[in-house]
XYZ file of C-alpha atoms in Angstrom:
517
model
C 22.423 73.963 40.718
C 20.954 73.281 44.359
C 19.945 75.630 46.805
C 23.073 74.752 49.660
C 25.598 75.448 46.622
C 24.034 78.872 44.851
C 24.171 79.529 48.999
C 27.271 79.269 49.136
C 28.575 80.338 45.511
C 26.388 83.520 46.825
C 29.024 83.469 49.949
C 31.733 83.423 48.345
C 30.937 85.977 46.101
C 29.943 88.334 48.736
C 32.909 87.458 50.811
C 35.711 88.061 47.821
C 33.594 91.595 47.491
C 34.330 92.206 50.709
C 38.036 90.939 50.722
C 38.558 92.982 47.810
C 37.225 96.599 49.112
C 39.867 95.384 52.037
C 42.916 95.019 49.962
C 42.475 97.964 48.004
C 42.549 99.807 51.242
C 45.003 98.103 52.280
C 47.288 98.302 49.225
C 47.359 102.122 49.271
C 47.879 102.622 52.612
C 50.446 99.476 52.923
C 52.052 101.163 49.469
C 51.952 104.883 51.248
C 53.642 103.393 54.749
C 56.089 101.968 52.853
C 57.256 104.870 51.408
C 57.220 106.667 54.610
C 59.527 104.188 56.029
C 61.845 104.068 53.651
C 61.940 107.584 53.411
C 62.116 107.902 57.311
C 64.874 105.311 57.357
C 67.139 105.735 54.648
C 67.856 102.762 52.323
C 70.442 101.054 54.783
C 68.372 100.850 58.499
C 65.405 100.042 55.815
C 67.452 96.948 54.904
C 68.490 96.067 58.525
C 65.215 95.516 59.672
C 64.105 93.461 56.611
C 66.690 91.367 57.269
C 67.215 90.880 61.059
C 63.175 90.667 61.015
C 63.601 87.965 58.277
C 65.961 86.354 60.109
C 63.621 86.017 63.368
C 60.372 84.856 61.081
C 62.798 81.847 60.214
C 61.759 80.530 63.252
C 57.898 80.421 61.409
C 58.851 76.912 60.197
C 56.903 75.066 63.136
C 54.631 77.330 63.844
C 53.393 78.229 59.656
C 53.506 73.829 60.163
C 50.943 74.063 63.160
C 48.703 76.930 62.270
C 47.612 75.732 58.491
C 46.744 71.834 60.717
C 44.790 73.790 62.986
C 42.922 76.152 60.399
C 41.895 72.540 58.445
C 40.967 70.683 61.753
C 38.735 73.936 62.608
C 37.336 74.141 58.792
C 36.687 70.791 58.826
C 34.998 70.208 62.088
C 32.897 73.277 61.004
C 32.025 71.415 57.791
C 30.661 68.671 60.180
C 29.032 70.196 62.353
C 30.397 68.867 65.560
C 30.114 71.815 68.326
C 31.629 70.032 70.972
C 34.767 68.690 69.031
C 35.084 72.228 67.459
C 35.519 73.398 71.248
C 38.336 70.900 72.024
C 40.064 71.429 68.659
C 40.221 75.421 69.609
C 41.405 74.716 73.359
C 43.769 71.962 72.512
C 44.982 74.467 69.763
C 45.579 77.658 72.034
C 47.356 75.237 74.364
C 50.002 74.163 71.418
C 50.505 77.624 70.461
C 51.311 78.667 73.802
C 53.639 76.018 74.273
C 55.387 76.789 70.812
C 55.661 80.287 71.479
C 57.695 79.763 74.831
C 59.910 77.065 72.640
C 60.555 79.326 70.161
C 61.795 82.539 72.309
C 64.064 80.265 73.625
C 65.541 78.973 70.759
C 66.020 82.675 69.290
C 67.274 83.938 72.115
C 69.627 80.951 72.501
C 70.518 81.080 68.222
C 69.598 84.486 67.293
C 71.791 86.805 69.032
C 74.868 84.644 68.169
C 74.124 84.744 64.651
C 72.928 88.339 64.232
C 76.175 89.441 66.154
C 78.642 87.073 64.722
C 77.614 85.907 61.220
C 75.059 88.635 59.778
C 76.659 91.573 57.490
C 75.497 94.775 59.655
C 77.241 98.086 59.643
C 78.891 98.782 63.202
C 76.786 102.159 63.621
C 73.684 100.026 63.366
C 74.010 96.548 65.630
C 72.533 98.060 68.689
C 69.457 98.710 66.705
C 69.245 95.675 65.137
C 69.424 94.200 68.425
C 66.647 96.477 69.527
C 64.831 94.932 66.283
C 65.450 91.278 67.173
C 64.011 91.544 70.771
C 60.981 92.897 69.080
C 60.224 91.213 66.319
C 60.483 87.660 69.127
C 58.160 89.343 70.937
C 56.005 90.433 67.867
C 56.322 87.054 66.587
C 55.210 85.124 69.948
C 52.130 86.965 69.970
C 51.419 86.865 66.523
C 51.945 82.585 66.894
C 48.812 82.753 70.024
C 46.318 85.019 67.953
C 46.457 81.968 65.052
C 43.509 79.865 66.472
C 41.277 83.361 66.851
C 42.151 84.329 63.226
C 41.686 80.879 62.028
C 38.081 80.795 63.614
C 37.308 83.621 61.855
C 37.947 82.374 58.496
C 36.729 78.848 59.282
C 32.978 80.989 60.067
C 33.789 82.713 56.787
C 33.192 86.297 59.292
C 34.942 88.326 56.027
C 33.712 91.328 56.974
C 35.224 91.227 60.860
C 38.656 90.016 59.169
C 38.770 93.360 57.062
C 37.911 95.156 59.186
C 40.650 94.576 62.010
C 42.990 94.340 59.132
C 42.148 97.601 57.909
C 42.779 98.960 61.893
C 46.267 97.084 62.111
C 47.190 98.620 58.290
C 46.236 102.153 59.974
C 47.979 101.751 63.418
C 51.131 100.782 61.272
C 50.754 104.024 58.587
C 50.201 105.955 61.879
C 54.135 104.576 63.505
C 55.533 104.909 60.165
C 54.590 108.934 60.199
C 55.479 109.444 63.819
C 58.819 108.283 62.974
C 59.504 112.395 61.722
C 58.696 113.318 64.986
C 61.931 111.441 66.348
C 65.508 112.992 65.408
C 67.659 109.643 66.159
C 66.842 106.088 67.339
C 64.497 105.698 64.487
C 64.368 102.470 63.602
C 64.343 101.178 67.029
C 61.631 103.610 68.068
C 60.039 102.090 65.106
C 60.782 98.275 66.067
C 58.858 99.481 69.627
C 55.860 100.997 67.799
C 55.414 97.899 65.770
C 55.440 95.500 68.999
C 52.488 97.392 70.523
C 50.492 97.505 67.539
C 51.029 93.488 67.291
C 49.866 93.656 71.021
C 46.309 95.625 70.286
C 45.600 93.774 67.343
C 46.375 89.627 69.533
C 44.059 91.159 71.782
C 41.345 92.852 68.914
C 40.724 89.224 67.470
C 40.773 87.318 71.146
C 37.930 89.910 72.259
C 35.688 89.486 69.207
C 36.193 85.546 69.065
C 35.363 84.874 72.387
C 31.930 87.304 72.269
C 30.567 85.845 68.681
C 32.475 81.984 68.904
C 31.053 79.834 71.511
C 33.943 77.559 70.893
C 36.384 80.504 71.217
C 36.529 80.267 75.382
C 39.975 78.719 76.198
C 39.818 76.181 79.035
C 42.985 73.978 79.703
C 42.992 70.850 77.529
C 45.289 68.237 77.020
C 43.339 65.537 74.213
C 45.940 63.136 73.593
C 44.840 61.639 70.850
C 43.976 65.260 69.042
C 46.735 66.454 69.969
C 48.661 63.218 67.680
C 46.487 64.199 64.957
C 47.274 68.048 64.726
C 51.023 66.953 65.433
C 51.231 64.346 62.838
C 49.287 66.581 60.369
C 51.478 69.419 61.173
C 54.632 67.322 61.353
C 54.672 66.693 57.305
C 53.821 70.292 56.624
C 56.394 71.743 58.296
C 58.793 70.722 55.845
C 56.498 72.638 53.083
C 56.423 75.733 55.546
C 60.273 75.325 55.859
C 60.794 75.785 52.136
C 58.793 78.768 52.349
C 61.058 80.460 54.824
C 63.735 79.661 53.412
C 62.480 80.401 49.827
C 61.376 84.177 51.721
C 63.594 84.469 54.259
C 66.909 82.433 53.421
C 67.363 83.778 50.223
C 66.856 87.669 52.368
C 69.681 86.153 54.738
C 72.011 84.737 50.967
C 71.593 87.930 50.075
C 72.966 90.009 53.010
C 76.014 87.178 53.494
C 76.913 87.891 49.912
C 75.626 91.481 49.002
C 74.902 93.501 51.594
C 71.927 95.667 53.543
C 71.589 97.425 50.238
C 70.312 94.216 48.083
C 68.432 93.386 51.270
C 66.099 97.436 50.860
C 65.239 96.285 46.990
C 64.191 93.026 48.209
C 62.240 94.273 51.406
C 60.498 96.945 48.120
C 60.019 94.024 45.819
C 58.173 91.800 48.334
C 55.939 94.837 49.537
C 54.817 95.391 45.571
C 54.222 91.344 45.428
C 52.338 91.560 48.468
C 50.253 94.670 47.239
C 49.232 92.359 44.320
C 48.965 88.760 45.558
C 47.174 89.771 48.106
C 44.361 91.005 46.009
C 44.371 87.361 44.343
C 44.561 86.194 48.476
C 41.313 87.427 48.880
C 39.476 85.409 46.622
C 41.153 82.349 47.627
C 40.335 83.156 51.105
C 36.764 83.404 50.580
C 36.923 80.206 48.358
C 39.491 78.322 50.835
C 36.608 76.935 53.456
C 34.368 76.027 50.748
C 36.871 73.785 49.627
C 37.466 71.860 52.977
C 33.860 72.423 54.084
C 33.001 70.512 50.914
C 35.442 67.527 50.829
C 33.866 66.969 54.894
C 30.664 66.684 53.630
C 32.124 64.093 50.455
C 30.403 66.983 47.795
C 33.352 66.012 45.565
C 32.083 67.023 41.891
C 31.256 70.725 43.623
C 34.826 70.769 45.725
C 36.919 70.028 42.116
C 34.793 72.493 40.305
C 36.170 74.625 42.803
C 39.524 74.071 42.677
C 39.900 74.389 38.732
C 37.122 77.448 39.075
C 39.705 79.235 41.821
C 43.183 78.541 40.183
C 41.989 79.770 36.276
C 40.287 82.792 38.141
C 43.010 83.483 40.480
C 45.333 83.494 38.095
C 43.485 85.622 35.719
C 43.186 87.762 38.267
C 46.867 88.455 39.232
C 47.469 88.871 35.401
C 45.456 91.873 35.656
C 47.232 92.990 38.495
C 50.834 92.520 37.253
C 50.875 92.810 33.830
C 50.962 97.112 33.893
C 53.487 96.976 36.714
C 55.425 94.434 34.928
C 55.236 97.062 31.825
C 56.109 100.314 33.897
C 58.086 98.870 36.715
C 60.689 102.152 36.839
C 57.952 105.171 36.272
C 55.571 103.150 39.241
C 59.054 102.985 41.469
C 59.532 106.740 40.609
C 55.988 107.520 41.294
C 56.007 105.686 44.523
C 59.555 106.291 45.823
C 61.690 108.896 46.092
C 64.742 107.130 46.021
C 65.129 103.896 44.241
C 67.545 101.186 45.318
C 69.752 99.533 42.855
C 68.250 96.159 41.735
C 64.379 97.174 42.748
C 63.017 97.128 38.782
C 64.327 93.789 38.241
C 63.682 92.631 41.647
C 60.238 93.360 41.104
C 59.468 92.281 37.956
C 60.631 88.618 38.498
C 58.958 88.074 41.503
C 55.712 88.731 39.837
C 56.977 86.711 37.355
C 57.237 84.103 39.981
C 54.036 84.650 41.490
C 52.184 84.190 38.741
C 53.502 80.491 38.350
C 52.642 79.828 42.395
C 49.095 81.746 41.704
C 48.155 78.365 39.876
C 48.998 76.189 42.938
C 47.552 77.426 46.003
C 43.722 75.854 45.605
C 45.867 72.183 45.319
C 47.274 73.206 48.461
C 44.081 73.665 49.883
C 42.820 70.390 49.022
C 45.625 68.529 49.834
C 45.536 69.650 53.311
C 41.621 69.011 53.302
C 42.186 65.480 52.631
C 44.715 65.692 55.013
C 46.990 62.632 53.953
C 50.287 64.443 52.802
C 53.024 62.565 53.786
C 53.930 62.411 49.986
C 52.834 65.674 49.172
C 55.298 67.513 51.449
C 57.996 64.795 50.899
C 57.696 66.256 47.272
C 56.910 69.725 47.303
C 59.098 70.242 49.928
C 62.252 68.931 48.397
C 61.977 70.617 45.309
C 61.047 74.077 47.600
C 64.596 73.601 49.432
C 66.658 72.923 46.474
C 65.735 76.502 45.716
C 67.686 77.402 48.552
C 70.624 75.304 47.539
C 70.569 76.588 43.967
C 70.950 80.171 44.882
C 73.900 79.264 47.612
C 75.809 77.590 44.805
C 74.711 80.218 42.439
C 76.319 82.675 44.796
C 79.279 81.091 45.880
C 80.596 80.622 42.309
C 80.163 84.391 41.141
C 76.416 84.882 39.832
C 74.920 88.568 40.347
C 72.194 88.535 43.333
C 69.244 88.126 40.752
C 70.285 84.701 40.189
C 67.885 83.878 43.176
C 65.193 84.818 40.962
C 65.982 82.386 37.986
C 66.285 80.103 40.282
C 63.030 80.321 42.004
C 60.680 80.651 38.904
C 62.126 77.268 37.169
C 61.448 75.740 40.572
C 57.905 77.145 40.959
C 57.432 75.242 36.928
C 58.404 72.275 38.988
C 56.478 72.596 41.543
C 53.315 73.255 39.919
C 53.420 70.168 37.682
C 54.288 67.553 40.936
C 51.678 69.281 42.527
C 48.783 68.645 40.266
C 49.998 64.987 40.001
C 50.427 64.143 43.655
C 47.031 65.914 44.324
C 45.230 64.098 41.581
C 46.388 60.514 43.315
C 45.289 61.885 46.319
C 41.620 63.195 45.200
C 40.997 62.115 42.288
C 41.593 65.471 40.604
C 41.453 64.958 37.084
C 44.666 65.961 35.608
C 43.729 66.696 31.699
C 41.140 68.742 32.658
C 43.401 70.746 35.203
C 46.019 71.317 32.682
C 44.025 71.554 29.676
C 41.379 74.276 31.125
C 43.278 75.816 33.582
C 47.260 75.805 33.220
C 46.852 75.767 29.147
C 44.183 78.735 28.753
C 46.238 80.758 31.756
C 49.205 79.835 29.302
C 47.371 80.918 26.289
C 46.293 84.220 27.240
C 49.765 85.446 29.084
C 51.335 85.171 25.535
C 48.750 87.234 23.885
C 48.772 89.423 26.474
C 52.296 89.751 26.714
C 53.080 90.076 22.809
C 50.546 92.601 22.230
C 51.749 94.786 25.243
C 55.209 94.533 24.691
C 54.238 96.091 21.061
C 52.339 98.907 22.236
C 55.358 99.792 24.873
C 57.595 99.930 22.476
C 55.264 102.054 19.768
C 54.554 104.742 23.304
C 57.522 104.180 24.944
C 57.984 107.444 26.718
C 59.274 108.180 30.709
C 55.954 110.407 31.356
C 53.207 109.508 33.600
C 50.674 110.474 30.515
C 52.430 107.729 28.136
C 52.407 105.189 30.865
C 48.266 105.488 32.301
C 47.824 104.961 28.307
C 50.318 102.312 27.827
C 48.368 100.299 31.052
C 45.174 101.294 29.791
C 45.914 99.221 26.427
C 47.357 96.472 28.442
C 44.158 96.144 30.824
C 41.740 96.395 27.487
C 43.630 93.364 25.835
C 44.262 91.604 28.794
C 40.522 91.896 29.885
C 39.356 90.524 26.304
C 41.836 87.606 26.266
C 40.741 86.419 29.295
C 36.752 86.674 28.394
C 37.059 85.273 25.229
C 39.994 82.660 25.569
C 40.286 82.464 28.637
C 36.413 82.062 29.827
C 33.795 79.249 28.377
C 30.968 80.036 27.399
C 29.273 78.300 30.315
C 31.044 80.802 32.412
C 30.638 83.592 30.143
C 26.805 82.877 31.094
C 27.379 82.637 34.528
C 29.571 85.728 35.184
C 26.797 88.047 32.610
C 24.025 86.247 34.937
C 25.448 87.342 38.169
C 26.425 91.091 37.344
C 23.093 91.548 35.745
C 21.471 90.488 38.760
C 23.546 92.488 40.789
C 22.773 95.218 38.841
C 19.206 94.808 39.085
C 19.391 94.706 42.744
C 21.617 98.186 42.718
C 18.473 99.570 40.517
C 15.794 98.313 43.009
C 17.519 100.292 45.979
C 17.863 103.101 43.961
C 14.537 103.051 43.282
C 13.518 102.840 47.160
């Protein structure tokens, strides 16, 4: 191994440390906040706002298009080492942004009302506050849309540190509005809409002040590069239909669900993404830190290091999230009790298949990284997109001919099989990503282990199957033990045995010398 990449294995490493010690912060006070909501709320102004604010992050579809172009043009430039195009990428960027947040206020102002009033299912003693929530969450949303570029230059400099630590500040500003909420006898959830506009306000300008003091690149001036601007557009213009699958795979199936089922299917859904999020994001963080390696590498044509990567990111990250999911999966009603006071109807299976779900898409997310490093995708969205919106289709039909509301579900995990597979293929024309090893060391040894894992917990549930909190730590505790050995043993080689007992011993040598001092 050479110097540059035991540098930057070393930065990675230190930056998914990092990214870690920030989610698990995050996690509990994200879970905590949560439950203050809820509890602040009640179950049906809980499900108002997640879906009038899923409604208004619709609108995401351009701008998700535009921001992942502009974090790969920024990345990549960065990779290069060109200062001066860097600069112009970031100006001509802000510009865009600006522009799309104007279109897009418009357009929800213009669609948005109408709909909310007209077509969405809200009770009458609740549509002035769910106007209240649309005007904010535009507003939120247009200023979340301009801070892209600073947060993107951030990750493209691989600052982790900076990045948890403004997300830890916008986690506790948010905890802090959920508990004021008590304070307030009526108006809560617009009071609460409010809250959450300011916070997005302190945070936009948070990342604009430390970009522009540490980023010489950072300091907008007006520019209007044609011919960049083509490139970002055209890049942009075949994600977008990837990005619009996601919304509607997120936030379509939210809107299904209140056409067909109510505000009340809409709270276990708003709970069931929060516990996905509490968990993915964990796995997030270590394709975060990994993420400008990746494009960093293909710019510099280190291909044999950027695949290692890839296959290195995907087994790990999904490994990872196993960890993560497998005791909730296993306890899903005692960790709803735990957490909530009030549980609504649907939540445990809610929750339990979108882990499912995630752990399929887990696999996929370093291919989407290199696709959009090479940055040819035409085919890739064509593809991935398409089978992304027949999800959307599914559950409509599912719906409209008398399936229960967690048909969504079913639908969405065969589709993320489906996905997965055209992914690696497509990819592998486009790289040269070599498909048996992909599938034989990282999709078949993931495989491999979730059965094992699975079997032997299901076992020991069923031998300490017992509603206590006692039973259940020692029910996870099992589950973690076997899951932990499956993975080193089946799901590790030995090269990487080696290479994961080589790096904690060193780290624990290090720990030992400062102790020492």
């Amino acid at each position: 191994m050479d110097k540059s990449t035991d540098a930057n294995n070393k930065r990675i490493a230190k930056n998914t440390i990092v990214l870690y010690v920030r989610m698990i912060i995050l996690t509990i006070i994200a879970l905590y906040t949560s439950r203050v909501v809820l509890e602040n709320l009640g179950i049906d102004n809980y499900g108002v706002y997640n879906a009038v604010g899923g409604f208004v992050a619709m609108f995401s579809l351009i701008s998700g298009a535009l921001s992942n172009a502009i974090s790969r043009f920024l990345t990549f430039e960065l990779g290069k080492g060109d200062k001066v195009r860097l600069k112009e990428v970031f100006s001509t960027s802000i510009t865009v942004q600006i522009l799309l947040a104007t279109v897009i206020v418009v357009l929800s102002e213009a669609i948005g009302i109408w709909f909310l009033n007209v077509k969405m299912n809200i009770p009458d003693e609740s549509i002035k506050a769910a106007n209240w929530v649309f005007q904010c969450s535009v507003l939120t949303f247009a200023i979340n849309i301009i801070s892209v570029p600073y947060n993107a230059s951030i990750v493209a400099h691989e600052k982790m540190t900076v990045f948890a630590y403004i997300s830890i500040f916008e986690t506790l500003l948010k905890l802090g509005v959920a508990i004021l909420l008590s304070l307030f006898l009526k108006d809560r959830l617009i009071i609460y809409a409010v809250f959450l506009l300011f916070v997005a306000i302190i945070i936009r300008l948070t990342y604009s002040l430390y970009c522009k003091k540490n980023f010489e690149e950072c300091s907008y001036s007006f520019s209007y590069n044609r011919q960049l601007m083509k490139e970002i557009t055209k890049l942009a213009s075949w994600n977008m239909l990837g990005s619009g699958s996601s919304i509607l795979n997120s936030h379509g199936i939210n809107l299904l669900m209140n056409l067909f089922f109510g505000v009340s299917a809409n709270a276990a859904r708003g709970l069931s993404v929060q516990v996905n999020s509490a968990v993915t994001h964990f796995v997030t963080s270590f394709t975060t830190a990994v993420k400008p390696q990746i494009t960093k590498s293909y710019a510099r044509g280190e291909k044999s290091y950027m695949f290692s990567l890839v296959n290195m990111s995907a087994k790990y990250s999904f490994f990872l999230m196993l960890c993560l999911s497998m005791p909730v999966l296993l306890e899903t009603p005692l960790i709803l009790k735990i957490w909530l006071k009030e549980v609504p109807e649907h939540t445990v299976l809610f929750v339990r298949l979108t882990l499912v779900a995630a752990l399929i898409s887990t696999l996929s997310t370093p291919l989407y990284t290199l696709a959009m490093a090479h940055g040819n995708i035409k085919k890739y969205q064509l593809v991935i997109g398409s089978l992304s919106l027949s999800n959307f289709v599914m559950t409509f039909i599912l719906y409209e001919i008398g399936f229960a509301v967690e048909a969504a579900y079913y639908s969405y995990i065969f589709i993320q099989l489906c996905i997965l597979y055209a992914r690696v293929k497509i990819v592998s024309g486009l790289t040269g990503l070599d498909t048996a090893v992909f599938f034989r060391q990282v999709v078949g040894k993931s495989f491999i282990v979730t059965v094992i894992v699975s079997v032997c917990s299901i076992v020991i549930l069923r031998l300490i199957h017992n509603d206590t909190v006692l039973n259940g730590i020692v029910v996870v505790a099992f589950c973690l033990l076997i899951t932990f050995i499956s993975i080193w043993f089946i799901g590790f080689k030995m090269n990487e045995r080696k290479q994961i007992k080589s790096i904690v011993i060193k780290f624990l040598n290090k720990y030992d010398k400062r102790s020492i001092n």
